Short mmCIF file of N, CA and C in Angstrom, two decimals:
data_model
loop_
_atom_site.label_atom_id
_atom_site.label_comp_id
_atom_site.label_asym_id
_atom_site.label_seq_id
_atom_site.Cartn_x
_atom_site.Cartn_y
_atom_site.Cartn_z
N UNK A 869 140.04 111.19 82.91
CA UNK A 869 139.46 111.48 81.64
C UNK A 869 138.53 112.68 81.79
N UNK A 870 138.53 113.81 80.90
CA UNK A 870 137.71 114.33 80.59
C UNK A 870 136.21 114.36 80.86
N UNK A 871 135.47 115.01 81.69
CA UNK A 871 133.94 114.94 81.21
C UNK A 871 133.41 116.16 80.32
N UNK A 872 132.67 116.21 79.90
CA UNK A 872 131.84 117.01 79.10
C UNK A 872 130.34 117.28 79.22
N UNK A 873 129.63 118.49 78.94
CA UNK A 873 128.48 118.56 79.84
C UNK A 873 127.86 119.59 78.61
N UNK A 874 126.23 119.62 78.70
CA UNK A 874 125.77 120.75 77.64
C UNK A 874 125.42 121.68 78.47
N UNK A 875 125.95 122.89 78.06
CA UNK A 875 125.74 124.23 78.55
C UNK A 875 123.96 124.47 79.00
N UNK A 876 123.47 124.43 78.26
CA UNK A 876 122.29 124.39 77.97
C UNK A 876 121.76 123.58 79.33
N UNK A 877 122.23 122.10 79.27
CA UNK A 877 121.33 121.82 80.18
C UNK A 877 121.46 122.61 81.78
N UNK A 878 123.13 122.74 81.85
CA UNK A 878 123.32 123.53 82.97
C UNK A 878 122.30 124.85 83.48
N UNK A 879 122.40 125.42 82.91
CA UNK A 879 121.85 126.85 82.82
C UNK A 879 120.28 126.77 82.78
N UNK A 880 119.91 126.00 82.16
CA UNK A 880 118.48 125.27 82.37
C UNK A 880 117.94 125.27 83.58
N UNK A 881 119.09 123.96 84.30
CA UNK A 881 118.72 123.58 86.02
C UNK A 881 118.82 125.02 86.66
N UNK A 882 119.90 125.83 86.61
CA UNK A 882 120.13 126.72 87.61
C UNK A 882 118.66 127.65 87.02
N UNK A 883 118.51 127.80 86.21
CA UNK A 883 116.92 128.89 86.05
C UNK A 883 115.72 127.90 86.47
N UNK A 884 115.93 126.90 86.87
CA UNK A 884 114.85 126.30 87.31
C UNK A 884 114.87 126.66 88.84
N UNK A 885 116.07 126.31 89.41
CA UNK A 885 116.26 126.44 90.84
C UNK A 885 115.97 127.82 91.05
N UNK A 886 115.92 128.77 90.29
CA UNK A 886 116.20 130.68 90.93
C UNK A 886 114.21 130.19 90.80
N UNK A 887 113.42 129.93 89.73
CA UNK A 887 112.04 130.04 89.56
C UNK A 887 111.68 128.99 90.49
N UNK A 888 112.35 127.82 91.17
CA UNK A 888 111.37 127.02 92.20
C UNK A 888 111.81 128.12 93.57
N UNK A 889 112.83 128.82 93.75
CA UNK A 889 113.44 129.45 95.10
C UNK A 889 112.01 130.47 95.14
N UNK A 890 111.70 131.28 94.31
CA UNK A 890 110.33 132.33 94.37
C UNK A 890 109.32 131.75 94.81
N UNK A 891 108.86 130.60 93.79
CA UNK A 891 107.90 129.53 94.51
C UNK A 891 107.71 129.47 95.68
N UNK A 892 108.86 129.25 96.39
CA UNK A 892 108.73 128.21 97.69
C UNK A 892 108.71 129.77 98.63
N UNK A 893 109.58 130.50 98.58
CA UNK A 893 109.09 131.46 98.98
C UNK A 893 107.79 132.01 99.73
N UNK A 894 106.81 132.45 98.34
CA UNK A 894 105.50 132.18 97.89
C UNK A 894 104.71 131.12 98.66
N UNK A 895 104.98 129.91 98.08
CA UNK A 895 104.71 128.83 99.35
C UNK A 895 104.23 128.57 100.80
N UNK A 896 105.36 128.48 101.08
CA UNK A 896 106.01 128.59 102.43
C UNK A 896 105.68 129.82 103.31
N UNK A 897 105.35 130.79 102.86
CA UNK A 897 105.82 132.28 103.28
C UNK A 897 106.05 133.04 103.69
N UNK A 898 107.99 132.44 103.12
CA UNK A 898 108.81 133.06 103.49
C UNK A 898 108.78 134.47 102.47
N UNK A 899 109.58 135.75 103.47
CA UNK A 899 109.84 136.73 102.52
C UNK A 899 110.64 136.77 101.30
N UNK A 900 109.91 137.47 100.30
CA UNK A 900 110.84 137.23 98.74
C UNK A 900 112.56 137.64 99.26
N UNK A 901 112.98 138.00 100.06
CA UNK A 901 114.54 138.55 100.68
C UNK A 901 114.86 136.89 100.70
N UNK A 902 114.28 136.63 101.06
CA UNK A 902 114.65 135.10 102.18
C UNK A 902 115.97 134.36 101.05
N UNK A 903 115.23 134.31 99.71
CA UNK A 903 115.63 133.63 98.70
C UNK A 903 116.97 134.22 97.68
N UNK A 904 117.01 135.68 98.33
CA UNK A 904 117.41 136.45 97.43
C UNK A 904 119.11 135.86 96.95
N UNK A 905 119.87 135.59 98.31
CA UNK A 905 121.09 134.92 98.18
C UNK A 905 121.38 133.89 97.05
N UNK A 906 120.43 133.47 97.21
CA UNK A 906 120.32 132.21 96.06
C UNK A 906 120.68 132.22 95.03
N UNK A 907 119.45 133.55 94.88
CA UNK A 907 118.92 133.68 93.19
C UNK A 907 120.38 134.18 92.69
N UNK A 908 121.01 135.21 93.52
CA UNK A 908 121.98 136.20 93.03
C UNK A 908 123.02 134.82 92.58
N UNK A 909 123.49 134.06 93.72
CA UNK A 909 124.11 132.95 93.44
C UNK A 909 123.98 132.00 92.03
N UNK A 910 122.55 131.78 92.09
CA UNK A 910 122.61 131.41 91.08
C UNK A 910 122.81 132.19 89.86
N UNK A 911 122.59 133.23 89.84
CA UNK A 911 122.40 133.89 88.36
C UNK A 911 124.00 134.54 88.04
N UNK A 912 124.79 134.38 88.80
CA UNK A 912 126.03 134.33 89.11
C UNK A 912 126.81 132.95 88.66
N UNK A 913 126.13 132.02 89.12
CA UNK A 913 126.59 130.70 87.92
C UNK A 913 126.57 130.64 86.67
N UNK A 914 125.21 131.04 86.09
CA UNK A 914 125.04 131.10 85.14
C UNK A 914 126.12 131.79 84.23
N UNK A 915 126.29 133.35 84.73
CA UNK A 915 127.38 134.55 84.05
C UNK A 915 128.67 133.58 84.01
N UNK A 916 129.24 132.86 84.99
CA UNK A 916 130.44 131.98 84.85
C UNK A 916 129.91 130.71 83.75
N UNK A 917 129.26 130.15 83.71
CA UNK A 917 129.27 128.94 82.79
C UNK A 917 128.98 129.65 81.35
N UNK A 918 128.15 130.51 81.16
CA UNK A 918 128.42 130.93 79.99
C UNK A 918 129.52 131.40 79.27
N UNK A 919 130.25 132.07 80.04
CA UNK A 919 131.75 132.32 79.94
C UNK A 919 132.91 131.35 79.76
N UNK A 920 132.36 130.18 80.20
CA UNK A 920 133.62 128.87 79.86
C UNK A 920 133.42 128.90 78.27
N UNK A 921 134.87 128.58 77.27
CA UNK A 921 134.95 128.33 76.62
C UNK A 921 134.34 126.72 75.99
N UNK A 922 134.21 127.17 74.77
CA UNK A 922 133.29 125.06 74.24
C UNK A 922 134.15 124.63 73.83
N UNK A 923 134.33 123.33 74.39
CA UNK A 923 135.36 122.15 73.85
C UNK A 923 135.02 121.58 72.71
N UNK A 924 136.05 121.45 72.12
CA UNK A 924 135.53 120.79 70.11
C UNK A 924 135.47 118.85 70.66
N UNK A 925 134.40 118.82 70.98
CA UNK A 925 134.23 117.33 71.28
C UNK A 925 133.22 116.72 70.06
N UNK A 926 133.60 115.47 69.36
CA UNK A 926 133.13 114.75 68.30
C UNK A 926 131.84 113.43 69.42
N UNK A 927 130.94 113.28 68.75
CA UNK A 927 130.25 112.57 69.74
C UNK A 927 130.82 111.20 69.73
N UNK A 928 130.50 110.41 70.27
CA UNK A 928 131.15 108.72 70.55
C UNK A 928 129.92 107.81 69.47
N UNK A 929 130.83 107.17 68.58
CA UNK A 929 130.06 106.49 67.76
C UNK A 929 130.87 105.03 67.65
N UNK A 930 129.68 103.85 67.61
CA UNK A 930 129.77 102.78 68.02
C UNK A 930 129.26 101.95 66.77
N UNK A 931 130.42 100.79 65.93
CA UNK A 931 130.17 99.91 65.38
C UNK A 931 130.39 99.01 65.42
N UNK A 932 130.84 97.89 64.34
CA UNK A 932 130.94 96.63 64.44
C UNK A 932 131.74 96.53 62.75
N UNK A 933 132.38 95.08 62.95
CA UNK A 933 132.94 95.06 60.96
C UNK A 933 132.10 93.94 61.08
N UNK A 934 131.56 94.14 59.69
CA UNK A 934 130.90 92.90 58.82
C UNK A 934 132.36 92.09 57.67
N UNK A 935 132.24 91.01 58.37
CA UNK A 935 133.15 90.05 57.58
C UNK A 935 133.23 90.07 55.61
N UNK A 936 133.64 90.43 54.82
CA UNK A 936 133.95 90.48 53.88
C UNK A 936 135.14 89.06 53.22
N UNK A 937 134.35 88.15 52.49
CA UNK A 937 135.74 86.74 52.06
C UNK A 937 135.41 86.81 50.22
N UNK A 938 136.41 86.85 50.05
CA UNK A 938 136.55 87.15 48.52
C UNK A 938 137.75 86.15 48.53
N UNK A 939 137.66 85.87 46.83
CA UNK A 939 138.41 84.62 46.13
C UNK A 939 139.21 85.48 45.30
N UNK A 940 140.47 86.05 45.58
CA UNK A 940 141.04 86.56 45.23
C UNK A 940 142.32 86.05 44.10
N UNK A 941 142.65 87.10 42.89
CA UNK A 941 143.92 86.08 42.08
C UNK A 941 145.00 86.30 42.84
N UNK A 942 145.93 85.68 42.93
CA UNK A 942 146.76 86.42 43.63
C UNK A 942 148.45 86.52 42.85
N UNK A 943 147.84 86.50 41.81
CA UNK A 943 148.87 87.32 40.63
C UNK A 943 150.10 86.35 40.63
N UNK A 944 149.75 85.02 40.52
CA UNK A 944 150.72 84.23 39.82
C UNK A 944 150.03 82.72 39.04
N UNK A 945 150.75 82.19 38.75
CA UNK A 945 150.35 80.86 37.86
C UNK A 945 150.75 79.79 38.45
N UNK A 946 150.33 78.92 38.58
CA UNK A 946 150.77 77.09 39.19
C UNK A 946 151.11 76.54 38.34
N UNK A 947 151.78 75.31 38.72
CA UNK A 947 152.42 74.41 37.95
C UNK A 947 152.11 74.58 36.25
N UNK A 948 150.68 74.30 36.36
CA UNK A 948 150.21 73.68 35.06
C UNK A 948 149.50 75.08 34.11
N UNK A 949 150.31 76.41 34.84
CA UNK A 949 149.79 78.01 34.27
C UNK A 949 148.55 77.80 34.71
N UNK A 950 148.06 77.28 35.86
CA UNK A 950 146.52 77.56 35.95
C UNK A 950 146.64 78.82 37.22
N UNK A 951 145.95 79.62 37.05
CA UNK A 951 145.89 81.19 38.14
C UNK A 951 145.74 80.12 39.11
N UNK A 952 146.22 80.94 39.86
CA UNK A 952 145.85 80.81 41.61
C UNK A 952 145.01 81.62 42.46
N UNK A 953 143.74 81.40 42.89
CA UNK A 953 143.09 81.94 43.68
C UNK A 953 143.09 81.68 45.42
N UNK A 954 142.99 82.33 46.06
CA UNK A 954 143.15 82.07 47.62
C UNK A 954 142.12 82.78 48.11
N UNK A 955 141.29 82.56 49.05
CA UNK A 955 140.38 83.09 49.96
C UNK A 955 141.46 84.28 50.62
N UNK A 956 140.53 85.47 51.06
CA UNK A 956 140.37 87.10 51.85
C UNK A 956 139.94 87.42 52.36
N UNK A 957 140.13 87.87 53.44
CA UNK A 957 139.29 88.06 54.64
C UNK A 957 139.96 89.69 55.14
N UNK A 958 138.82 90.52 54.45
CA UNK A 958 138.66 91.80 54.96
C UNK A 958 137.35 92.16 55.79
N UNK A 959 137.23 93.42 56.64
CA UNK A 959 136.49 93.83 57.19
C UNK A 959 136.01 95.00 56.89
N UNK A 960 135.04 95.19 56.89
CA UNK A 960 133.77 96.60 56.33
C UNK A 960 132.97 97.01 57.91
N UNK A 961 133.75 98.78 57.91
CA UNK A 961 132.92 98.81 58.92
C UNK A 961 131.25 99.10 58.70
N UNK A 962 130.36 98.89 59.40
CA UNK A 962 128.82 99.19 59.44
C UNK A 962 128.87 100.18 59.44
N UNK A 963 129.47 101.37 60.28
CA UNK A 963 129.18 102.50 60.00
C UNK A 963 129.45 103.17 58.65
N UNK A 964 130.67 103.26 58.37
CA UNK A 964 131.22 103.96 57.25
C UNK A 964 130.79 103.49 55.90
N UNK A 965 131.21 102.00 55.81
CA UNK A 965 131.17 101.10 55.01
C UNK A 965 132.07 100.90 54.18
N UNK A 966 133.44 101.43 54.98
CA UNK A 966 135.50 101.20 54.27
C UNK A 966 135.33 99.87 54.97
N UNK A 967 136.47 99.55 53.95
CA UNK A 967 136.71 97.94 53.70
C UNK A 967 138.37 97.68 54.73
N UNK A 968 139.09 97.38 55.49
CA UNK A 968 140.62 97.24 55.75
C UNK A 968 140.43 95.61 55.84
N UNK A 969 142.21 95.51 55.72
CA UNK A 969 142.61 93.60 56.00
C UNK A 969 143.14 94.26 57.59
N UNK A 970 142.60 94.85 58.58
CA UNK A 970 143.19 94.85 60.00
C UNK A 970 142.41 95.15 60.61
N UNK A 971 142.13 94.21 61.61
CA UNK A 971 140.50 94.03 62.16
C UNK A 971 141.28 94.72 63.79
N UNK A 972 141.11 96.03 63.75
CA UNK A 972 141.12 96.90 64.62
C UNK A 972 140.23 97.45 66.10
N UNK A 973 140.28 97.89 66.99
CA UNK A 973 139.35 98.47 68.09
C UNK A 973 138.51 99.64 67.57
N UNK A 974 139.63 100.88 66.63
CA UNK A 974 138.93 101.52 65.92
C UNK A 974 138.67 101.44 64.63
N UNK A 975 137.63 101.90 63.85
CA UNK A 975 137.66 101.96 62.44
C UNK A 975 138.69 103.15 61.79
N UNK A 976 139.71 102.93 60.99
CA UNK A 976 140.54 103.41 60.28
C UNK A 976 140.09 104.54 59.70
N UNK A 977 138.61 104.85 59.12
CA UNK A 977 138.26 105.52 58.44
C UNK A 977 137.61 106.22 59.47
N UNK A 978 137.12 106.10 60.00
CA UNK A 978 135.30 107.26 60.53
C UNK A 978 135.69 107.17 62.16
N UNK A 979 136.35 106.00 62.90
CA UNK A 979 136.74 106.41 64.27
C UNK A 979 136.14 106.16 64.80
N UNK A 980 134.97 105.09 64.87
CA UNK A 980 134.18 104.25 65.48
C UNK A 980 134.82 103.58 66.53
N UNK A 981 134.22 103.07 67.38
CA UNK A 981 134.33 102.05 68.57
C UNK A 981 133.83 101.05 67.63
N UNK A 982 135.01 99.77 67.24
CA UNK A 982 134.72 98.59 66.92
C UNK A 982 134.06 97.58 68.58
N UNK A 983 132.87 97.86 69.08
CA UNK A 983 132.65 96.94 70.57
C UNK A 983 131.16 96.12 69.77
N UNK A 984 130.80 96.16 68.73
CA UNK A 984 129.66 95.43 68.61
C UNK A 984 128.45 95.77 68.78
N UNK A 985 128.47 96.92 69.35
CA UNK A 985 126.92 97.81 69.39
C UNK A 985 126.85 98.74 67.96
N UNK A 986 125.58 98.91 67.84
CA UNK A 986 124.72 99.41 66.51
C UNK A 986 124.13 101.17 66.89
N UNK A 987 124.50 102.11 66.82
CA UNK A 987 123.88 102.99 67.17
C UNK A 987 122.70 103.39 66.33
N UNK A 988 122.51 102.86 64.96
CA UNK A 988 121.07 102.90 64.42
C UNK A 988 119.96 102.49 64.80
N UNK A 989 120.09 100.95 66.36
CA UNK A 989 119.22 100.25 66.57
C UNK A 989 118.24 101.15 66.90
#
């Protein structure tokens, strides 16, 4: 499977590592040369990760269905012409709040993880 990562944070760490490499330098002291491999290295990562293209990734969203039972007609007459009603059992997801009769892993509508966790908590 796929991983996925924010640019941002990448490029972050590596400008942290080129500004602790001067530090320690400084520090330590060693000559500013000492570090220089590094920095170039790193700032050389950076030019490549900025250059990767961004993947169209949707974030991962997590619900649950709330039970829905309705007394439904169900469009005929009994013996004595009296309607007939029967209990229904649909599901509403929490997130979206679409209604289906097929109690699914995903939600039909919005693409939720039906696992029972709440991402509003």
């Amino acid at each position: 499977m796929a991983e996925y990562i924010e640019r941002e944070k990448v490029i972050g760490i590596l400008n942290d590592n080129i500004r602790n490499s001067a530090i320690r330098s400084a520090v330590n002291g060693y000559p500013e040369e000492y570090f220089d491999g590094w920095t170039d290295a790193a700032s050389e990562a950076i030019t490549e990760v900025e250059g990767i293209p961004a993947a169209d990734v949707r974030p991962e969203r997590h619900s649950y269905y709330r039970i829905l039972i309705a007394n439904t007609f169900m469009g005929r007459l009994g013996k004595n012409r009296d309607p007939i009603f029967r209990d229904r059992v649909s599901y509403v997801c929490a997130e979206c709040g679409r209604g289906t009769i097929v109690k699914d892993k995903f939600c039909s509508h919005c693409g939720a993880m039906m696992d029972g966790k709440d991402d509003k908590k």
